[in-house]
Amino acid sequence: SFNLAADCNAVLKGLQPIFQEQGMTETVHNWEDHGYLATYIKKNGSFANLRIHPHGLVLVDLQSYNDHMKGREEVDQLLNKVEERMKELFHGNIKRVKRLPAILRGGVIDRYWPTADGRLVEYDIDEVVYDEDSPFQNIKILHSKQFGNILILSGDVNLAESDLAYTQAIMGSGKEDYTGKEVLILGGGDGGILYEIVKLKPKMVTMVASNIDQMVIDGCKKYMRKTCGDVLDNLKGECYQVLIEDCIPVLKRYAKEGRMFDYVINDLTAVPISTSPEEDSTWEFLRLILDLSMKVLKQDGKYFTQGNCINLTDALTLYEEQLSRLYCPVEFSKETVCVPSYMELWVFYTIWKKQTD
């Protein structure tokens, strides 16, 4: 980018020889008030787009099929020449030169996944460990050099072996005594919460979710053992049981029976990011889960859940507004935790029934 308006013709003539030396065929489009677009095509299918904007921005995009180191070196050499020529011709006027890393498209391993607030992150993924479609969703477990195996459900990064911070936060960040307590986990198919709570000697942990996916459990117990240990090997243990059922009928049944829990941990879904029509049903689902959870939560019990990325302030505010619409008055607190594989700060909520006279 230049400090001032660009001489589009001078930029084009200055860079043309570089592409011509590569034996690339040139096509130039000129718009009277909107600059130039030049395309350069090589016989091997590689091509470059040179876009020159009158206001002072010059963009060079290069696409090529390279599956060997030599091809990548050729790309770097071409871009180096472009950058050097620009500095020679316009050094005094250049405000900034920025080269972005290459995006690798169509590879066997997909390294690109969006954050909750819409940023594209490139992970250091080097292996597809598991990739299957269940009746409910696509299930991937990918290996990252720094995060270990990562569970990805329908394109959403759920949990990595590095993410104990997430599990600890949704359990109360080490401030709670689970000894001899009754605990209800909603969701948690990766087994991480169940594994950590069982260590704390509870009386009984019941794990149930909305359409809990048996294939998620099967994949995690085989490939996410650093997260779930051995608790998913059997659906029943000395102090826990896993119910492969829809959580809403289960919650209604527990409320009707008068069964109460010291802790309810909701790991079903993150807070929706808007109130658009396609997400209305998700908000209704969250409110229903909240109301039913309060009905089975002891008067002095606590309800833990994730919120969303700290940058999504509007979504978090909408969620907090829902808390004032429950059948009983509640209070809440929240904390922000860095979850390694999310590459963003994540908000967690603690909710409890308001004490009344």
Coordinates of C-alpha atoms in Angstrom, one line a residue:
S1 CA 0.0 0.0 0.0
F2 CA 1.2 3.5 -0.9
N3 CA 1.2 6.7 1.2
L4 CA -0.8 8.4 -1.6
A5 CA -2.7 7.6 -4.8
A6 CA -1.0 5.1 -7.1
D7 CA 0.2 5.6 -10.6
C8 CA -1.6 2.5 -11.9
N9 CA 0.1 2.5 -15.3
A10 CA 3.6 2.9 -13.7
V11 CA 3.0 0.0 -11.3
L12 CA 1.7 -2.2 -14.2
K13 CA 4.7 -1.5 -16.5
G14 CA 7.1 -1.9 -13.6
L15 CA 5.9 -5.4 -12.7
Q16 CA 5.1 -6.7 -16.2
P17 CA 8.6 -7.9 -17.0
I18 CA 8.7 -10.2 -14.0
F19 CA 5.7 -12.2 -15.1
Q20 CA 6.8 -12.1 -18.8
E21 CA 10.1 -13.6 -17.8
Q22 CA 8.2 -16.6 -16.4
G23 CA 6.6 -17.2 -19.8
M24 CA 3.2 -16.2 -18.5
T25 CA 0.4 -15.0 -20.8
E26 CA -0.9 -11.6 -19.9
T27 CA -4.5 -10.2 -20.0
V28 CA -5.1 -6.6 -18.8
H29 CA -8.4 -5.0 -17.8
N30 CA -8.5 -1.3 -17.4
W31 CA -11.3 0.7 -15.7
E32 CA -11.2 4.4 -16.1
D33 CA -11.7 5.2 -12.4
H34 CA -11.0 1.9 -10.8
G35 CA -7.4 0.9 -11.8
Y36 CA -6.1 -2.2 -13.4
L37 CA -6.6 -6.0 -13.2
A38 CA -3.9 -8.0 -14.9
T39 CA -3.9 -11.8 -15.0
Y40 CA -0.9 -13.9 -15.8
I41 CA -1.2 -17.6 -16.7
K42 CA 1.5 -20.2 -17.0
K43 CA 1.4 -23.3 -19.1
N44 CA 1.4 -25.5 -16.0
G45 CA -1.9 -23.9 -14.9
S46 CA -0.4 -21.5 -12.3
F47 CA -1.7 -18.0 -12.5
A48 CA -1.3 -14.6 -10.8
N49 CA -3.8 -11.7 -10.4
L50 CA -2.4 -8.3 -10.1
R51 CA -5.0 -5.7 -8.9
I52 CA -3.9 -2.1 -8.8
H53 CA -6.3 0.3 -7.1
P54 CA -6.0 4.1 -7.7
H55 CA -6.3 4.9 -4.0
G56 CA -2.9 3.2 -3.4
L57 CA -3.4 -0.5 -2.8
V58 CA -1.7 -3.1 -4.9
L59 CA -2.7 -6.8 -4.5
V60 CA -0.8 -9.7 -5.9
D61 CA -2.5 -13.2 -5.6
L62 CA -0.7 -16.2 -6.9
Q63 CA -2.2 -19.7 -7.2
S64 CA -0.4 -22.8 -8.2
Y65 CA -0.5 -26.5 -7.9
N66 CA 2.6 -27.5 -6.0
D67 CA 3.0 -30.8 -4.3
H68 CA 6.8 -30.6 -4.0
M69 CA 9.3 -28.3 -2.4
K70 CA 10.8 -27.1 -5.7
G71 CA 7.4 -25.7 -6.8
R72 CA 7.0 -23.8 -3.5
E73 CA 10.5 -22.3 -3.9
E74 CA 9.5 -21.0 -7.3
V75 CA 6.5 -19.3 -5.9
D76 CA 8.6 -17.7 -3.2
Q77 CA 11.2 -16.5 -5.7
L78 CA 8.5 -14.9 -7.9
L79 CA 6.9 -13.1 -4.9
N80 CA 10.4 -11.9 -3.8
K81 CA 11.0 -10.4 -7.2
V82 CA 7.7 -8.6 -7.1
E83 CA 8.5 -7.2 -3.7
E84 CA 12.0 -6.1 -4.7
R85 CA 10.8 -4.5 -7.9
M86 CA 8.2 -2.5 -6.0
K87 CA 10.7 -1.3 -3.5
E88 CA 13.1 -0.3 -6.3
L89 CA 10.4 1.7 -8.2
F90 CA 8.3 3.2 -5.4
H91 CA 10.4 2.9 -2.2
G92 CA 9.7 6.4 -1.0
N93 CA 5.9 6.1 -1.5
I94 CA 5.4 2.6 0.0
K95 CA 3.5 2.6 3.3
R96 CA 3.4 -1.1 3.9
V97 CA 4.4 -4.4 2.4
K98 CA 2.6 -7.4 3.8
R99 CA 2.9 -11.0 2.6
L100 CA 0.4 -13.6 3.9
P101 CA 1.3 -17.3 4.3
A102 CA 0.1 -19.5 1.5
I103 CA -3.4 -21.1 2.0
L104 CA -3.2 -24.8 1.0
R105 CA -6.5 -25.8 -0.6
G106 CA -7.8 -29.3 -1.4
G107 CA -5.4 -31.2 0.8
V108 CA -6.2 -34.5 2.5
I109 CA -5.7 -32.7 5.8
D110 CA -7.9 -29.6 6.5
R111 CA -5.9 -27.2 8.6
Y112 CA -8.3 -24.2 8.6
W113 CA -11.1 -23.8 11.2
P114 CA -12.9 -20.6 12.2
T115 CA -13.0 -19.2 15.7
A116 CA -16.4 -18.4 17.3
D117 CA -15.9 -14.7 16.5
G118 CA -15.3 -15.4 12.8
R119 CA -11.5 -15.4 12.5
L120 CA -9.8 -18.1 10.3
V121 CA -7.2 -20.0 12.2
E122 CA -4.6 -22.4 10.6
Y123 CA -3.9 -25.3 12.9
D124 CA -0.7 -27.4 12.9
I125 CA -2.7 -30.5 12.0
D126 CA -0.7 -33.3 10.5
E127 CA -3.0 -36.3 10.6
V128 CA -6.6 -37.3 10.2
V129 CA -7.2 -39.7 13.1
Y130 CA -10.9 -40.3 12.6
D131 CA -13.5 -39.0 10.2
E132 CA -17.0 -40.5 10.1
D133 CA -20.6 -39.4 9.5
S134 CA -23.1 -40.4 12.2
P135 CA -26.9 -40.0 11.8
F136 CA -26.6 -36.7 13.6
Q137 CA -23.3 -35.0 12.5
N138 CA -19.9 -35.3 11.0
I139 CA -17.3 -36.4 13.5
K140 CA -13.6 -35.7 13.1
I141 CA -10.6 -36.3 15.3
L142 CA -7.5 -34.6 14.0
H143 CA -4.0 -34.6 15.4
S144 CA -2.3 -31.3 16.2
K145 CA 1.4 -31.1 17.0
Q146 CA 0.8 -28.8 19.9
F147 CA -2.8 -29.6 21.0
G148 CA -2.9 -33.3 20.6
N149 CA -6.0 -34.9 19.2
I150 CA -8.9 -32.5 18.5
L151 CA -12.5 -33.4 18.4
I152 CA -14.4 -31.5 15.7
L153 CA -18.2 -31.9 15.3
S154 CA -19.8 -30.6 12.1
G155 CA -17.0 -28.1 11.6
D156 CA -17.0 -26.9 15.2
V157 CA -13.8 -27.3 17.3
N158 CA -15.1 -29.0 20.5
L159 CA -12.2 -30.1 22.6
A160 CA -8.6 -31.1 22.3
E161 CA -6.4 -33.2 24.6
S162 CA -4.7 -30.0 25.6
D163 CA -7.9 -28.4 26.9
L164 CA -8.1 -29.4 30.6
A165 CA -8.7 -25.7 31.3
Y166 CA -12.1 -26.0 29.6
T167 CA -13.1 -29.0 31.7
Q168 CA -11.9 -27.5 35.0
A169 CA -13.7 -24.2 34.2
I170 CA -17.1 -25.9 33.5
M171 CA -16.7 -27.8 36.8
G172 CA -16.1 -24.7 38.9
S173 CA -12.4 -24.1 38.5
G174 CA -11.4 -26.3 41.4
K175 CA -13.5 -24.4 44.0
E176 CA -16.1 -27.1 44.5
D177 CA -16.1 -30.2 46.7
Y178 CA -17.8 -33.0 44.8
T179 CA -17.2 -35.6 47.5
G180 CA -20.4 -37.6 48.1
K181 CA -22.4 -35.3 45.8
E182 CA -25.1 -36.1 43.2
V183 CA -24.0 -34.7 39.8
L184 CA -25.9 -34.4 36.5
I185 CA -23.9 -33.8 33.3
L186 CA -25.8 -32.8 30.2
G187 CA -23.8 -33.5 27.1
G188 CA -20.1 -34.1 27.6
G189 CA -19.8 -36.9 25.0
D190 CA -16.0 -36.6 24.9
G191 CA -16.0 -37.9 28.5
G192 CA -13.7 -35.2 29.9
I193 CA -16.0 -33.9 32.6
L194 CA -17.0 -37.4 33.7
Y195 CA -13.4 -38.5 33.9
E196 CA -12.4 -35.5 36.1
I197 CA -15.4 -35.7 38.4
V198 CA -15.1 -39.4 39.0
K199 CA -11.6 -38.7 40.5
L200 CA -13.3 -36.5 43.1
K201 CA -15.3 -39.3 44.8
P202 CA -18.9 -38.2 44.1
K203 CA -21.8 -40.2 45.3
M204 CA -23.2 -40.6 41.7
V205 CA -22.7 -38.9 38.4
T206 CA -25.4 -39.3 35.7
M207 CA -24.4 -38.2 32.2
V208 CA -27.1 -37.7 29.6
A209 CA -27.5 -35.5 26.5
S210 CA -29.9 -34.5 23.8
N211 CA -29.4 -37.1 21.1
I212 CA -26.1 -38.1 22.5
D213 CA -24.1 -39.6 19.7
Q214 CA -22.8 -43.2 20.3
M215 CA -20.3 -42.6 17.5
V216 CA -18.8 -39.6 19.4
I217 CA -18.4 -41.8 22.5
D218 CA -16.9 -44.6 20.4
G219 CA -14.4 -42.3 18.7
C220 CA -13.4 -40.5 21.9
K221 CA -12.9 -43.7 24.0
K222 CA -10.5 -44.9 21.3
Y223 CA -8.7 -41.7 20.2
M224 CA -9.2 -39.2 23.1
R225 CA -8.1 -41.3 26.0
K226 CA -5.9 -38.5 27.4
T227 CA -9.2 -36.6 27.9
C228 CA -11.6 -39.3 28.9
G229 CA -9.4 -42.0 30.4
D230 CA -11.3 -45.3 30.7
V231 CA -14.7 -43.9 31.8
L232 CA -16.3 -44.4 28.4
D233 CA -15.2 -48.1 28.2
N234 CA -18.4 -49.0 30.1
L235 CA -21.6 -47.0 30.3
K236 CA -21.8 -47.8 34.0
G237 CA -19.2 -47.6 36.8
E238 CA -19.1 -47.7 40.6
C239 CA -20.2 -44.1 40.9
Y240 CA -21.5 -43.1 37.4
Q241 CA -23.8 -44.0 34.6
V242 CA -24.1 -42.8 31.0
L243 CA -27.6 -42.6 29.5
I244 CA -27.9 -42.7 25.7
E245 CA -31.1 -40.8 25.8
D246 CA -32.6 -37.4 24.9
C247 CA -31.9 -35.2 27.9
I248 CA -35.3 -33.3 27.9
P249 CA -37.5 -36.3 28.7
V250 CA -35.0 -37.4 31.3
L251 CA -35.0 -34.0 33.0
K252 CA -38.8 -34.0 32.9
R253 CA -38.9 -37.4 34.5
Y254 CA -36.4 -36.5 37.2
A255 CA -38.4 -33.3 38.0
K256 CA -41.6 -35.3 38.2
E257 CA -40.0 -37.9 40.5
G258 CA -38.5 -35.2 42.7
R259 CA -34.9 -36.2 42.1
M260 CA -32.5 -33.5 43.0
F261 CA -28.8 -32.8 42.2
D262 CA -26.1 -30.9 44.0
Y263 CA -24.6 -29.9 40.6
V264 CA -25.9 -29.7 37.1
I265 CA -23.2 -29.2 34.3
N266 CA -24.5 -28.3 30.9
D267 CA -22.0 -29.1 28.2
L268 CA -24.6 -29.4 25.4
T269 CA -24.0 -26.3 23.2
A270 CA -22.4 -22.8 23.3
V271 CA -24.6 -19.7 23.5
P272 CA -26.0 -18.8 20.1
I273 CA -24.4 -15.7 18.6
S274 CA -27.6 -14.0 17.5
T275 CA -31.4 -14.0 17.7
S276 CA -31.9 -14.6 14.0
P277 CA -34.9 -16.8 13.0
E278 CA -32.7 -19.8 12.3
E279 CA -31.4 -19.6 15.9
D280 CA -34.8 -19.0 17.7
S281 CA -35.1 -22.7 18.3
T282 CA -31.7 -22.9 19.9
W283 CA -32.6 -20.1 22.3
E284 CA -35.9 -21.9 23.1
F285 CA -33.9 -25.1 23.7
L286 CA -31.5 -23.3 26.1
R287 CA -34.3 -21.7 28.1
L288 CA -36.1 -25.1 28.4
I289 CA -32.9 -26.8 29.5
L290 CA -32.3 -24.0 32.1
D291 CA -35.8 -24.2 33.5
L292 CA -35.7 -28.0 33.7
S293 CA -32.3 -27.9 35.3
M294 CA -33.4 -25.5 38.0
K295 CA -36.3 -27.9 38.8
V296 CA -33.8 -30.7 39.6
L297 CA -31.2 -28.5 41.2
K298 CA -31.1 -28.4 45.0
Q299 CA -31.8 -25.1 46.6
D300 CA -28.1 -24.7 47.5
G301 CA -26.9 -26.4 44.3
K302 CA -24.9 -24.9 41.4
Y303 CA -25.4 -25.0 37.6
F304 CA -22.3 -24.7 35.4
T305 CA -22.2 -24.0 31.7
Q306 CA -20.1 -22.5 28.9
G307 CA -21.0 -19.2 27.4
N308 CA -19.1 -18.3 24.3
C309 CA -16.1 -16.3 23.1
I310 CA -15.4 -13.2 25.1
N311 CA -15.6 -11.0 22.0
L312 CA -19.2 -12.0 21.4
T313 CA -20.5 -9.5 24.0
D314 CA -24.0 -9.2 22.4
A315 CA -24.5 -12.9 22.5
L316 CA -23.4 -13.1 26.1
T317 CA -25.7 -10.3 27.0
L318 CA -28.7 -12.0 25.3
Y319 CA -27.9 -15.2 27.3
E320 CA -27.8 -13.3 30.6
E321 CA -31.2 -11.8 29.7
Q322 CA -32.6 -15.3 29.4
L323 CA -31.7 -15.9 33.1
S324 CA -34.2 -13.3 34.2
R325 CA -37.0 -15.2 32.4
L326 CA -36.8 -18.5 34.2
Y327 CA -39.6 -19.9 36.4
C328 CA -37.5 -19.1 39.6
P329 CA -35.2 -16.2 40.3
V330 CA -31.5 -16.9 39.9
E331 CA -28.1 -15.2 40.3
F332 CA -25.0 -15.8 38.4
S333 CA -21.3 -15.2 38.1
K334 CA -18.9 -15.7 35.2
E335 CA -15.2 -16.1 34.5
T336 CA -13.0 -16.0 31.5
V337 CA -10.6 -18.8 30.7
C338 CA -8.1 -19.3 27.9
V339 CA -8.8 -22.7 26.2
P340 CA -5.7 -23.6 24.3
S341 CA -7.1 -25.2 21.1
Y342 CA -9.8 -22.5 20.8
M343 CA -7.1 -19.8 20.4
E344 CA -9.5 -17.3 22.1
L345 CA -10.8 -16.5 25.6
W346 CA -14.0 -18.4 26.6
V347 CA -16.6 -17.3 29.1
F348 CA -18.1 -19.8 31.7
Y349 CA -21.2 -19.3 33.9
T350 CA -22.1 -20.4 37.4
I351 CA -25.8 -20.1 38.1
W352 CA -27.7 -20.7 41.4
K353 CA -31.1 -20.2 42.8
K354 CA -31.6 -16.9 44.5
Q355 CA -32.1 -17.3 48.2
T356 CA -35.4 -15.9 49.5
D357 CA -36.9 -15.6 52.9

